[in-house]
CSV table of C-alpha atoms in Angstrom, one decimal:
chain,number,residue,atom,x,y,z
A,23,UNK,CA,0.2,0.0,-0.3
A,24,UNK,CA,1.1,3.5,-0.5
A,25,UNK,CA,-0.1,6.9,-0.5
A,26,UNK,CA,-0.6,9.1,-3.9
A,27,UNK,CA,-0.5,13.0,-3.6
A,28,UNK,CA,-3.5,13.9,-5.2
A,29,UNK,CA,-3.2,16.7,-7.5
A,30,UNK,CA,-5.7,18.4,-10.5
A,31,UNK,CA,-4.6,16.6,-13.8
A,32,UNK,CA,-4.2,20.5,-15.6
A,33,UNK,CA,-1.7,22.2,-13.9
A,34,UNK,CA,-3.4,25.3,-15.2
A,35,UNK,CA,-6.8,24.9,-14.3
A,36,UNK,CA,-8.3,24.8,-10.7
A,37,UNK,CA,-12.3,23.5,-10.9
A,38,UNK,CA,-12.2,24.4,-7.4
A,39,UNK,CA,-11.7,27.7,-8.3
A,40,UNK,CA,-14.2,28.0,-11.5
A,41,UNK,CA,-17.7,29.6,-10.8
A,42,UNK,CA,-19.2,27.8,-13.5
A,43,UNK,CA,-18.7,24.4,-15.3
A,44,UNK,CA,-21.2,24.0,-18.7
A,45,UNK,CA,-22.0,20.2,-19.6
A,46,UNK,CA,-24.1,19.6,-22.7
A,47,UNK,CA,-27.3,16.6,-22.5
A,48,UNK,CA,-28.2,16.2,-25.7
A,49,UNK,CA,-30.1,19.5,-26.6
A,50,UNK,CA,-29.4,21.5,-23.2
A,51,UNK,CA,-27.5,22.9,-21.9
A,52,UNK,CA,-26.4,22.1,-18.2
A,53,UNK,CA,-24.7,24.9,-15.9
A,54,UNK,CA,-23.3,23.7,-12.8
A,55,UNK,CA,-22.8,26.7,-10.5
A,56,UNK,CA,-19.4,26.0,-9.0
A,57,UNK,CA,-19.0,28.7,-6.0
A,58,UNK,CA,-18.1,26.7,-3.1
A,59,UNK,CA,-19.0,28.1,0.4
A,60,UNK,CA,-16.4,30.0,2.1
A,61,UNK,CA,-16.3,28.2,5.2
A,62,UNK,CA,-15.1,24.8,4.5
A,63,UNK,CA,-15.4,23.3,8.2
A,64,UNK,CA,-16.6,19.5,6.2
A,65,UNK,CA,-14.6,20.0,4.1
A,66,UNK,CA,-14.9,16.3,2.3
A,67,UNK,CA,-18.2,16.6,2.4
A,68,UNK,CA,-17.9,20.2,0.3
A,69,UNK,CA,-16.1,19.3,-2.0
A,70,UNK,CA,-17.9,15.6,-2.6
A,71,UNK,CA,-21.7,17.7,-2.9
A,72,UNK,CA,-21.0,20.1,-4.9
A,73,UNK,CA,-18.4,18.2,-8.0
A,74,UNK,CA,-19.8,16.7,-10.5
A,75,UNK,CA,-18.8,12.7,-10.3
A,76,UNK,CA,-18.7,10.2,-12.8
A,77,UNK,CA,-21.7,8.3,-11.8
A,78,UNK,CA,-23.8,11.3,-12.1
A,79,UNK,CA,-22.7,12.2,-15.4
A,80,UNK,CA,-23.8,8.1,-16.1
A,81,UNK,CA,-27.3,8.3,-14.9
A,82,UNK,CA,-27.8,11.7,-16.7
A,83,UNK,CA,-26.7,10.3,-20.6
A,84,UNK,CA,-29.1,7.8,-19.4
A,85,UNK,CA,-31.8,9.7,-19.4
A,86,UNK,CA,-30.5,11.8,-21.9
A,87,UNK,CA,-30.6,8.7,-24.2
A,88,UNK,CA,-34.2,8.1,-24.0
A,89,UNK,CA,-34.0,4.4,-23.5
A,90,UNK,CA,-36.3,5.7,-20.5
A,91,UNK,CA,-39.8,7.2,-20.4
A,92,UNK,CA,-39.9,9.7,-17.6
A,93,UNK,CA,-43.1,11.7,-18.8
A,94,UNK,CA,-46.0,11.6,-15.8
A,95,UNK,CA,-43.5,10.2,-13.7
A,96,UNK,CA,-42.9,11.1,-9.8
A,97,UNK,CA,-39.2,11.1,-9.3
A,98,UNK,CA,-37.4,11.6,-5.6
A,99,UNK,CA,-33.2,12.2,-5.8
A,100,UNK,CA,-31.5,11.5,-2.2
A,101,UNK,CA,-28.4,12.9,-2.1
A,102,UNK,CA,-28.8,15.2,-5.0
A,103,UNK,CA,-26.0,17.1,-4.3
A,104,UNK,CA,-25.9,19.4,-7.3
A,105,UNK,CA,-29.0,18.3,-8.8
A,106,UNK,CA,-27.2,16.6,-12.1
A,107,UNK,CA,-29.7,13.7,-12.0
A,108,UNK,CA,-32.8,15.0,-11.2
A,109,UNK,CA,-32.7,17.7,-13.7
A,110,UNK,CA,-32.0,15.1,-16.6
A,111,UNK,CA,-34.9,13.1,-15.4
A,112,UNK,CA,-36.7,16.6,-15.0
A,113,UNK,CA,-35.9,17.2,-19.0
A,114,UNK,CA,-37.2,13.7,-20.3
A,115,UNK,CA,-40.9,14.9,-18.3
A,116,UNK,CA,-40.8,13.4,-14.7
A,117,UNK,CA,-41.9,15.8,-11.6
A,118,UNK,CA,-38.8,15.1,-10.0
A,119,UNK,CA,-37.9,16.2,-5.7
A,120,UNK,CA,-34.5,16.8,-5.9
A,121,UNK,CA,-33.5,16.6,-1.5
A,122,UNK,CA,-30.0,16.6,0.3
A,123,UNK,CA,-28.9,17.7,3.5
A,124,UNK,CA,-29.9,21.2,4.9
A,125,UNK,CA,-26.4,22.9,4.2
A,126,UNK,CA,-26.7,22.2,0.7
A,127,UNK,CA,-29.7,23.2,-0.4
A,128,UNK,CA,-29.0,26.7,-1.2
A,129,UNK,CA,-26.6,24.9,-3.9
A,130,UNK,CA,-29.1,22.9,-4.7
A,131,UNK,CA,-31.8,25.5,-5.5
A,132,UNK,CA,-28.9,27.6,-7.5
A,133,UNK,CA,-28.6,25.0,-9.9
A,134,UNK,CA,-32.7,24.5,-10.1
A,135,UNK,CA,-32.8,27.8,-11.1
A,136,UNK,CA,-30.1,29.0,-13.3
A,137,UNK,CA,-31.1,25.8,-15.3
A,138,UNK,CA,-34.6,26.1,-15.3
A,139,UNK,CA,-34.2,29.5,-16.1
A,140,UNK,CA,-31.9,28.9,-19.2
A,141,UNK,CA,-34.0,26.1,-20.7
A,142,UNK,CA,-37.4,28.1,-20.2
A,143,UNK,CA,-36.0,30.7,-21.8
A,144,UNK,CA,-34.2,29.4,-24.7
A,145,UNK,CA,-35.8,26.1,-25.6
A,146,UNK,CA,-39.4,25.9,-26.6
A,147,UNK,CA,-42.2,24.9,-23.6
A,148,UNK,CA,-42.0,21.3,-24.8
A,149,UNK,CA,-39.1,19.1,-25.2
A,150,UNK,CA,-39.4,16.0,-26.9
A,151,UNK,CA,-39.2,12.6,-25.6
A,152,UNK,CA,-37.4,10.3,-27.6
A,153,UNK,CA,-38.4,6.4,-28.5
A,154,UNK,CA,-37.4,3.7,-26.4
A,155,UNK,CA,-35.2,1.2,-28.5
A,156,UNK,CA,-36.9,-0.8,-30.6
A,157,UNK,CA,-40.4,1.3,-30.8
A,158,UNK,CA,-42.2,1.9,-34.4
A,159,UNK,CA,-43.7,5.8,-32.8
A,160,UNK,CA,-42.5,9.1,-33.0
A,161,UNK,CA,-41.1,11.7,-30.4
A,162,UNK,CA,-44.0,13.0,-28.3
A,163,UNK,CA,-44.0,17.1,-27.4
A,164,UNK,CA,-44.8,17.2,-23.7
A,165,UNK,CA,-44.7,20.5,-21.7
A,166,UNK,CA,-41.6,21.1,-20.0
A,167,UNK,CA,-42.7,23.3,-16.4
A,168,UNK,CA,-40.2,24.9,-14.0
A,169,UNK,CA,-42.5,24.0,-11.3
A,170,UNK,CA,-42.2,20.1,-12.0
A,171,UNK,CA,-38.6,20.4,-10.2
A,172,UNK,CA,-38.4,21.0,-6.2
A,173,UNK,CA,-35.6,21.0,-3.5
A,174,UNK,CA,-36.0,19.9,-0.1
A,175,UNK,CA,-34.4,19.0,3.3
A,176,UNK,CA,-34.0,14.9,3.7
A,177,UNK,CA,-32.4,13.3,6.7
A,178,UNK,CA,-31.8,9.6,6.0
A,179,UNK,CA,-32.5,9.0,9.9
A,180,UNK,CA,-35.2,12.1,10.7
A,181,UNK,CA,-38.7,10.6,9.5
A,182,UNK,CA,-40.3,14.1,9.9
A,183,UNK,CA,-37.7,15.6,7.6
A,184,UNK,CA,-39.6,13.3,4.3
A,185,UNK,CA,-41.9,14.7,2.3
A,186,UNK,CA,-45.5,14.3,2.7
A,187,UNK,CA,-45.6,12.4,-1.2
A,188,UNK,CA,-44.9,9.1,1.2
A,189,UNK,CA,-44.9,6.4,-0.9
A,190,UNK,CA,-45.9,8.0,-4.0
A,191,UNK,CA,-42.8,7.9,-5.8
A,192,UNK,CA,-42.4,5.9,-8.9
A,193,UNK,CA,-38.3,6.5,-9.3
A,194,UNK,CA,-35.7,6.9,-6.5
A,195,UNK,CA,-32.6,8.0,-7.7
A,196,UNK,CA,-28.8,8.2,-6.1
A,197,UNK,CA,-25.9,8.9,-7.5
A,198,UNK,CA,-22.9,8.0,-4.8
A,199,UNK,CA,-24.7,7.8,-1.5
A,200,UNK,CA,-23.2,4.5,-0.2
A,201,UNK,CA,-19.9,5.1,0.7
A,202,UNK,CA,-21.3,5.8,4.6
A,203,UNK,CA,-21.8,2.1,5.6
A,204,UNK,CA,-23.7,3.8,8.9
A,205,UNK,CA,-26.7,5.1,7.2
A,206,UNK,CA,-26.9,2.1,5.5
A,207,UNK,CA,-29.6,0.6,7.0
A,208,UNK,CA,-31.1,4.3,7.5
A,209,UNK,CA,-31.0,4.4,3.7
A,210,UNK,CA,-33.0,1.0,3.5
A,211,UNK,CA,-35.9,2.5,5.4
A,212,UNK,CA,-36.0,6.1,3.1
A,213,UNK,CA,-36.8,3.1,0.3
A,214,UNK,CA,-39.4,1.8,2.4
A,215,UNK,CA,-40.9,5.1,3.3
A,216,UNK,CA,-41.1,6.8,-0.1
A,217,UNK,CA,-41.5,3.4,-2.3
A,218,UNK,CA,-45.0,1.9,-3.9
A,219,UNK,CA,-45.0,-1.6,-4.9
A,220,UNK,CA,-43.6,-0.6,-8.5
A,221,UNK,CA,-41.2,1.8,-7.6
A,222,UNK,CA,-37.9,0.9,-9.3
A,223,UNK,CA,-34.6,2.5,-7.6
A,224,UNK,CA,-31.9,3.4,-9.2
A,225,UNK,CA,-28.6,3.2,-7.4
A,226,UNK,CA,-24.7,4.3,-9.3
A,227,UNK,CA,-22.0,4.1,-7.5
A,228,UNK,CA,-17.9,3.5,-7.7
A,229,UNK,CA,-17.0,0.1,-5.9
A,230,UNK,CA,-14.5,1.9,-2.7
A,231,UNK,CA,-14.5,-1.0,-0.6
A,232,UNK,CA,-17.2,1.5,1.6
A,233,UNK,CA,-19.3,-1.5,2.3
A,234,UNK,CA,-21.4,-1.4,-1.4
A,235,UNK,CA,-21.8,-5.4,-1.2
A,236,UNK,CA,-22.9,-5.5,2.2
A,237,UNK,CA,-25.5,-2.9,1.4
A,238,UNK,CA,-27.1,-4.6,-1.4
A,239,UNK,CA,-27.2,-8.3,0.7
A,240,UNK,CA,-29.3,-6.1,3.8
A,241,UNK,CA,-31.4,-4.6,0.4
A,242,UNK,CA,-32.1,-8.1,-0.3
A,243,UNK,CA,-32.8,-9.5,3.3
A,244,UNK,CA,-35.2,-6.1,3.8
A,245,UNK,CA,-37.2,-7.7,0.6
A,246,UNK,CA,-35.9,-5.4,-2.6
A,247,UNK,CA,-34.8,-6.8,-5.8
A,248,UNK,CA,-31.5,-5.8,-6.3
A,249,UNK,CA,-29.6,-6.1,-9.8
A,250,UNK,CA,-26.4,-4.8,-10.2
A,251,UNK,CA,-25.1,-3.8,-13.7
A,252,UNK,CA,-21.2,-3.4,-14.2
A,253,UNK,CA,-20.4,-0.2,-16.3
């Protein structure tokens, strides 16, 4: 085992100092507000929360590919961070609730406003949902409503912070939320509270040896059916 000093690959660009990063999702441009809190008492969480991680990008591109029909689906994202995944689902017609801890809400709400304002201004008030693979129907124009995406505080171990719409979510999203094993049981309890019998739960993560495999054993023991897809 060796400790390798970590550094940015580009010595001339420090993403931590960028006020904004832009990504292209299909016909849309996603704006990531990169302003970091002045007081980083919990520097690890702050950087992790505001970073755009590989798993975020993957699931966002899955939505944009059109393989999933999200129109009229109620989605909730746990540990939303910068909100990229939930915003990508919103662009496909879902009604989305983004959740995170209280300290993350200002950053999350800034990203929502920045992106919805831009998209609603420069894009017609419809978004085209691509047909699923193998289907012959044409893309369907649907309304894109800024009020269909919102954010609120949610702590997995504090049931009083849960949304009023318990049990009404069709899709639960989570990207890189398995890195704290001590919260795995709380996360499963949260799944139970938010889901109904047909709810789909999509989790993306990079295996880091933080007990991810144990989490899925716990999930199956709790009655969830888990299927792992290697990327």
